[in-house]
C-alpha positions as a Markdown table, in Angstrom:
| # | Residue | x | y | z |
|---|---|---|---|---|
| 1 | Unk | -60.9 | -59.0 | -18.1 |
| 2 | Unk | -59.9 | -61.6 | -15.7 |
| 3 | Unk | -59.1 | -60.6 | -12.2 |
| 4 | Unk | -55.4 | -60.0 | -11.0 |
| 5 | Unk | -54.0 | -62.7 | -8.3 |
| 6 | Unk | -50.6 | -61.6 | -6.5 |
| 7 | Unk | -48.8 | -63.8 | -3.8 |
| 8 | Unk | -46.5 | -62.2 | -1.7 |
| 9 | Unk | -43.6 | -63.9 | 0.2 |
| 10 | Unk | -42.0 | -61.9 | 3.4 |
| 11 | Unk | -39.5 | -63.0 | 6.0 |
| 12 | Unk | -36.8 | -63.8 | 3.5 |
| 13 | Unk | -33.5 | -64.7 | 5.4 |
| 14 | Unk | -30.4 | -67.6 | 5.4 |
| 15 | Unk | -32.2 | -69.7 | 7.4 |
| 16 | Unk | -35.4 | -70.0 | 5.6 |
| 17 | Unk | -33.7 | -69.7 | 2.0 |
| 18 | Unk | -34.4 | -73.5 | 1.2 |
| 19 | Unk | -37.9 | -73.1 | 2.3 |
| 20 | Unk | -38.3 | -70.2 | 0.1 |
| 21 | Unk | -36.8 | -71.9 | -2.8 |
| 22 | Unk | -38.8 | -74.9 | -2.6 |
| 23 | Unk | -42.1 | -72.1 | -2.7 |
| 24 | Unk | -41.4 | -70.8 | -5.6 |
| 25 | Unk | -40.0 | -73.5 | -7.5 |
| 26 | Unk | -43.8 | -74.9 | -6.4 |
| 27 | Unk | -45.3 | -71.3 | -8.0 |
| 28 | Unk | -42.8 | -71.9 | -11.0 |
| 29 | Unk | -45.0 | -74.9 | -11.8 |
| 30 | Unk | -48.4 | -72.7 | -11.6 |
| 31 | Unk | -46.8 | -69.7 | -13.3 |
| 32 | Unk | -47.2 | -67.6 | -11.1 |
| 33 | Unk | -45.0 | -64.8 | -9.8 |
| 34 | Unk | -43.6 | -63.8 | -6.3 |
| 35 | Unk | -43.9 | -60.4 | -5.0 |
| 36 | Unk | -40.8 | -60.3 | -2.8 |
| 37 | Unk | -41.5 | -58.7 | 0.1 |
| 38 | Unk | -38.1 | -56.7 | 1.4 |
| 39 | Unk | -37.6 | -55.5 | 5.0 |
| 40 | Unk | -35.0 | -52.6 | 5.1 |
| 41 | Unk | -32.7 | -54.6 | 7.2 |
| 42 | Unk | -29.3 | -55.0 | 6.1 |
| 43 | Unk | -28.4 | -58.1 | 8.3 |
| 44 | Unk | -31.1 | -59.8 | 7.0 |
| 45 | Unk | -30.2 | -59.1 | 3.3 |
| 46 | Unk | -26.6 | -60.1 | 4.4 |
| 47 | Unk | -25.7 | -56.9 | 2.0 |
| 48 | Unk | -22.0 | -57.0 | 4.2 |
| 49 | Unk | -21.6 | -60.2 | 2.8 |
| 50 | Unk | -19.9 | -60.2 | -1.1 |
| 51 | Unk | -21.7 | -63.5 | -1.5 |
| 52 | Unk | -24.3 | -63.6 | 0.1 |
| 53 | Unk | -26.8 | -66.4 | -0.2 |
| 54 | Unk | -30.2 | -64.3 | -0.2 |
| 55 | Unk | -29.2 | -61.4 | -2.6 |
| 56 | Unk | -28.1 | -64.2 | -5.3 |
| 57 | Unk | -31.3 | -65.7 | -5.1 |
| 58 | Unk | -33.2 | -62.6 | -5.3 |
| 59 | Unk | -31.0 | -62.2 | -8.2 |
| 60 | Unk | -32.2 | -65.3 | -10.1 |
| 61 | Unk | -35.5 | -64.4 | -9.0 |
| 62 | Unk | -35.6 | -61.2 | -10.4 |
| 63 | Unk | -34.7 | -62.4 | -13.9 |
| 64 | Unk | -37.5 | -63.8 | -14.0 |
| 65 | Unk | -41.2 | -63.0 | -13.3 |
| 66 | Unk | -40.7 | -61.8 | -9.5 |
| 67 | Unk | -40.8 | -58.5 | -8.1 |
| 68 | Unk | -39.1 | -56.3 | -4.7 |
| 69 | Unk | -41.5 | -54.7 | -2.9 |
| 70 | Unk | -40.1 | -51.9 | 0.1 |
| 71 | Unk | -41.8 | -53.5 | 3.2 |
| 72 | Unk | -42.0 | -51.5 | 5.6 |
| 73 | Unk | -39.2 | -49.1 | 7.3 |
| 74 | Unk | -35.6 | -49.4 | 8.3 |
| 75 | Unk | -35.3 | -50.6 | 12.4 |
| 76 | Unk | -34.4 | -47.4 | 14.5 |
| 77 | Unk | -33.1 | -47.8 | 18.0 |
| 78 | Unk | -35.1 | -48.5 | 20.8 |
| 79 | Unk | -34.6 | -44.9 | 22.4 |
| 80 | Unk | -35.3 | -43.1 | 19.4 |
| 81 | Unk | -38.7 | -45.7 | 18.5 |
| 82 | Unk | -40.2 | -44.6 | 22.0 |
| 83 | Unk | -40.4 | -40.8 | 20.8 |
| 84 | Unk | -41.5 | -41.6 | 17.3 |
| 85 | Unk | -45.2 | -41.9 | 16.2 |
| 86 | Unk | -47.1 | -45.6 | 15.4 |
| 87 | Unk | -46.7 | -46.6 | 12.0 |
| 88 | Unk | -50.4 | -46.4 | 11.3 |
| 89 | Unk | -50.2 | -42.9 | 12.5 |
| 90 | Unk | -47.3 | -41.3 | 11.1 |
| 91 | Unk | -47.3 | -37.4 | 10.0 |
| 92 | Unk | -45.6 | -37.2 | 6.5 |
| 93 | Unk | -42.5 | -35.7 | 7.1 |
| 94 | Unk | -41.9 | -38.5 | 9.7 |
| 95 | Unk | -42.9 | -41.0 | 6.7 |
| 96 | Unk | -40.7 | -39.4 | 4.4 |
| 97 | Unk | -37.4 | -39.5 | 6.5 |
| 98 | Unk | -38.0 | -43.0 | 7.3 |
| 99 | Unk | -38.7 | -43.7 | 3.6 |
| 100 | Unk | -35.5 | -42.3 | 2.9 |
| 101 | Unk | -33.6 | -44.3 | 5.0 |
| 102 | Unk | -35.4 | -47.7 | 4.2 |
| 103 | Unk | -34.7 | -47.5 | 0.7 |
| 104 | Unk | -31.0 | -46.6 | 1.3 |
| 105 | Unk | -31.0 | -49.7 | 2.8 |
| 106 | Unk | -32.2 | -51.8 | -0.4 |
| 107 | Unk | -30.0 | -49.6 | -2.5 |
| 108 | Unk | -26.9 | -50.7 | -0.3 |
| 109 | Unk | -28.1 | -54.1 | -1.4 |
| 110 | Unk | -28.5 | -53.4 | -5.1 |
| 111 | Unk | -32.3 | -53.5 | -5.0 |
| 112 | Unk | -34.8 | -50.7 | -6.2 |
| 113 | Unk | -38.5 | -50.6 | -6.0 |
| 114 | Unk | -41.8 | -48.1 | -6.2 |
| 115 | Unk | -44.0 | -50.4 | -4.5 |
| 116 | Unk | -44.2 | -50.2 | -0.6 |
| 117 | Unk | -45.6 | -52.4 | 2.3 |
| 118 | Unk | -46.5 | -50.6 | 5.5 |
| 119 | Unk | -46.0 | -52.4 | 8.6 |
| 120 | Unk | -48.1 | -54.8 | 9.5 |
| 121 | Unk | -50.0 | -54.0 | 6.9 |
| 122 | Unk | -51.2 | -50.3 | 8.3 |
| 123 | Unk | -50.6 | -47.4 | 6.2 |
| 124 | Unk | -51.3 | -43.5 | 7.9 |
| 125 | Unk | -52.7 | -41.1 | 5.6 |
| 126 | Unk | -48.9 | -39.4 | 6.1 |
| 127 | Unk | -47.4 | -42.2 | 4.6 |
| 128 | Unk | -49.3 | -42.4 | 1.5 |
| 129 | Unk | -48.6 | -39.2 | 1.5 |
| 130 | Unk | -44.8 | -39.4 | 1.4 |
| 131 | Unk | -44.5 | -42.5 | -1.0 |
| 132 | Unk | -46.1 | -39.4 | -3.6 |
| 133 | Unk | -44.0 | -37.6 | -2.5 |
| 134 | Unk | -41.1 | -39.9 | -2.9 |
| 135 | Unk | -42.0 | -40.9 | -6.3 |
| 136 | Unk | -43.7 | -44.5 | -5.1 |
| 137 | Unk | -46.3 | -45.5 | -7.3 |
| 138 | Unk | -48.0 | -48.7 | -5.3 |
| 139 | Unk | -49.2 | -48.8 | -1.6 |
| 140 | Unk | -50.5 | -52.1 | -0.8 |
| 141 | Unk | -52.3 | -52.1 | 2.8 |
| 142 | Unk | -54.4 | -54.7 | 4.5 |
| 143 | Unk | -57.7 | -54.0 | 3.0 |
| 144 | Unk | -56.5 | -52.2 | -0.5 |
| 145 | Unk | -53.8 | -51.9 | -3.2 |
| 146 | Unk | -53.4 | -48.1 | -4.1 |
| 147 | Unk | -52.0 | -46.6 | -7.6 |
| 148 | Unk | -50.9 | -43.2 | -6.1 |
| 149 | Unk | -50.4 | -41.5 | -9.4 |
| 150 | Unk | -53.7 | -42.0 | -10.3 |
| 151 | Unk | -55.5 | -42.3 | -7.3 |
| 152 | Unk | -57.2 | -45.6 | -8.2 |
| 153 | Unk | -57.7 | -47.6 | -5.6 |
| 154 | Unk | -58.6 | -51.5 | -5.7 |
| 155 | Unk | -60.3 | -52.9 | -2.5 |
| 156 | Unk | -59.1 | -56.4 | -1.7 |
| 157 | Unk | -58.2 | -57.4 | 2.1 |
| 158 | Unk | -54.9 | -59.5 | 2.2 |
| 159 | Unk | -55.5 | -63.2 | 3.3 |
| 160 | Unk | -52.3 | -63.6 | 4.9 |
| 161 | Unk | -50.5 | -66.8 | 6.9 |
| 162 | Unk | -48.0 | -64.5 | 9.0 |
| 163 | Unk | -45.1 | -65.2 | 11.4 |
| 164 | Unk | -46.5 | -67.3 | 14.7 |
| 165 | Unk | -49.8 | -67.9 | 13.1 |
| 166 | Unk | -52.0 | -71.0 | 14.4 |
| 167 | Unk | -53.1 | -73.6 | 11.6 |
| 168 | Unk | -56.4 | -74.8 | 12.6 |
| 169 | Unk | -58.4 | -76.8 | 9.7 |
| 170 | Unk | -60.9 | -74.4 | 9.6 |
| 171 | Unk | -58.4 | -71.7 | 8.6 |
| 172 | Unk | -57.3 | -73.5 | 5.9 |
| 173 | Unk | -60.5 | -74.2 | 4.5 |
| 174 | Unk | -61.4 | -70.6 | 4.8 |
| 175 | Unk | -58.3 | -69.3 | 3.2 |
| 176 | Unk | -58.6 | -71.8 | 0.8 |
| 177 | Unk | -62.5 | -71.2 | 0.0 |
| 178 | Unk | -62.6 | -67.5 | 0.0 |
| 179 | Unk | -59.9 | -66.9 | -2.3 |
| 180 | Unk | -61.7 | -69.0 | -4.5 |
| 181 | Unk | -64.9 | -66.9 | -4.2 |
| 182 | Unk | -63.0 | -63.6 | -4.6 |
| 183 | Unk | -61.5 | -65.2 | -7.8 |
| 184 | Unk | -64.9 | -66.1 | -9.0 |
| 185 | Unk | -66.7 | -62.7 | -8.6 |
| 186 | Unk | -63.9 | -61.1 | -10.3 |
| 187 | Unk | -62.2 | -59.6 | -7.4 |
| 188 | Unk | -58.9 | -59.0 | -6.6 |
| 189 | Unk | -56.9 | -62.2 | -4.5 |
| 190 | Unk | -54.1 | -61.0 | -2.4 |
| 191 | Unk | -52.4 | -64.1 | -0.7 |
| 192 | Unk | -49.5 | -63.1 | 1.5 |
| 193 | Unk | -47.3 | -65.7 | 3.5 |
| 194 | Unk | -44.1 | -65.6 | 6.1 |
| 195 | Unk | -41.2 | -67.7 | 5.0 |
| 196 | Unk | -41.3 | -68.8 | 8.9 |
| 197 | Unk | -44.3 | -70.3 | 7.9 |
| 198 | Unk | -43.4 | -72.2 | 4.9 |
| 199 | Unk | -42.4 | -75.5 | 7.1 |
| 200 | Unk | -46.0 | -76.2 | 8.6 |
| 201 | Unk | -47.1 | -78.7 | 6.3 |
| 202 | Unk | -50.9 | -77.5 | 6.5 |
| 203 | Unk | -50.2 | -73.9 | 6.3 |
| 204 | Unk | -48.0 | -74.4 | 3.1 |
| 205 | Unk | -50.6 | -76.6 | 1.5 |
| 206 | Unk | -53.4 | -74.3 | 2.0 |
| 207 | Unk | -52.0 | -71.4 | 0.4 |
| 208 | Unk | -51.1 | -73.5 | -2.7 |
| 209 | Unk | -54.4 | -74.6 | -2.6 |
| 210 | Unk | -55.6 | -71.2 | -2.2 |
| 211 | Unk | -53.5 | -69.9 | -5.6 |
| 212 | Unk | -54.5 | -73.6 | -7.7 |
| 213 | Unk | -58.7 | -73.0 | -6.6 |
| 214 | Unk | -58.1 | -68.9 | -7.9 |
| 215 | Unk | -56.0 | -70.0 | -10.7 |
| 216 | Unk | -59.2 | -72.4 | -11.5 |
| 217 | Unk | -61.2 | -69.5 | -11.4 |
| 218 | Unk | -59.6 | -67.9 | -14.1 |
| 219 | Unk | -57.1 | -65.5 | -11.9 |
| 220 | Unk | -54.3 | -63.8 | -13.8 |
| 221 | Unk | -50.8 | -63.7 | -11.5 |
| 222 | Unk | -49.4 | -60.6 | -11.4 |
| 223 | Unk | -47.2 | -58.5 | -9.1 |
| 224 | Unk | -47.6 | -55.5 | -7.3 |
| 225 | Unk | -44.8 | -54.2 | -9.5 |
| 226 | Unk | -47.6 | -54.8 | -11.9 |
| 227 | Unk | -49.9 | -51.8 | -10.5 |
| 228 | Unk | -46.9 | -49.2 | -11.8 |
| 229 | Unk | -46.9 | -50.2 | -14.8 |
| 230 | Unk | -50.5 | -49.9 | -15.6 |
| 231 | Unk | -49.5 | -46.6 | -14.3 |
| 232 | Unk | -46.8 | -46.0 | -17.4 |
| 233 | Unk | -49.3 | -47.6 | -19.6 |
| 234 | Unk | -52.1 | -45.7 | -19.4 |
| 235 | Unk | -49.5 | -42.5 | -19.5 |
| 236 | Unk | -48.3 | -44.1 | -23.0 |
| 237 | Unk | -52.0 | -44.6 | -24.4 |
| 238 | Unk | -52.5 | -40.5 | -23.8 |
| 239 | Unk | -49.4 | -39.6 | -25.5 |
């Protein structure tokens, strides 16, 4: 069975839409599908807007191959974040009322997802206790992707270009070279990039690089989205 690659795109917003549009139309040509990474933030989304720019081209991308994931929670004032716990240490009811309100927020917008995206990449026990709990079925931290109806769990740390990041040579040639070596031991490759990022013309080739050297290694694009249903699949095989 060949091993799953997923590419996840974050920092979605008007001013990085062409950016974003020239990245997938370059994953288009590679087949291989987005996981759309979704902050809870409605001016972001532009969800006031009755045409906005970002939700019709999440629209389009949706049609196709592409899939929303929840990334992390919905922005709380700065009063109310001083008295609240870390992300990576949140009890579950906290996890659960902010789950709540985040995905509110992409229902406002029209968009609906089980797969979630701690911040920064730092999921507490509490929270993967709410996303049960809430009916999530994909948790994807920094160092694994878990099924939560099943409890499987696939270990693969996320090799990740984020917002601010410095593009040394080096970095690309290890971004580029060790998603090739996951890819050819079979192991999961989770590439994750900032649309912020996108215009650095070394950091956007070495991601495609990264995706064309796993794809050479026989990698199979997928989704997180993809995760749930092997969920619904497996439930189908025992009935």
């Amino acid at each position: 069975m060949s091993t799953p690659l997923v590419v996840s795109l974050s920092g979605l917003g008007h001013r990085v839409l062409d950016q974003c549009a020239d990245f997938a139309a370059e994953l288009d040509r590679r087949q291989v599908p987005l996981s759309l990474l979704i902050a809870p933030r409605p001016d972001h989304l532009e969800a006031h807007r009755a045409r906005s720019p970002v939700l019709h081209w999440l629209a389009e991308r949706l049609a196709q191959r592409d899939a929303v994931s929840l990334y992390g929670f919905a922005r709380v004032s700065p009063g109310l974040r001083a008295r609240l716990a870390p992300a990576a240490r949140l009890p579950a009811h906290e996890a659960g009322l902010r789950l709540v309100a985040a995905s509110a927020v992409l229902e406002q917008a029209g968009l609906r997802t089980d797969s979630f995206i701690p911040p920064r990449w730092l999921a507490s026990p509490g929270t993967v206790t709410a996303l049960r709990r809430r009916g999530f079925a994909v948790c994807a931290d920094a160092m694994v992707v878990r099924e939560l109806a099943t409890g499987q769990v696939h270990r693969a740390r996320i090799r990740m270009l984020g917002p601010g990041a410095r593009i040394e040579p080096w970095w690309c040639r290890a971004l580029v070279l060790g998603a090739g070596r996951a890819a050819r031991r079979g192991r999961l490759v989770r590439l994750a990039v900032d649309a912020a990022e996108l215009h650095k013309p070394a950091a956007r080739q070495a991601i495609l690089d990264a995706i064309d050297l796993a794809l050479h290694h026989g990698a199979r694009p997928v989704t997180y989205a993809a995760f749930a249903r092997r969920r619904a699949s497996a439930h189908r095989d025992r009935g």
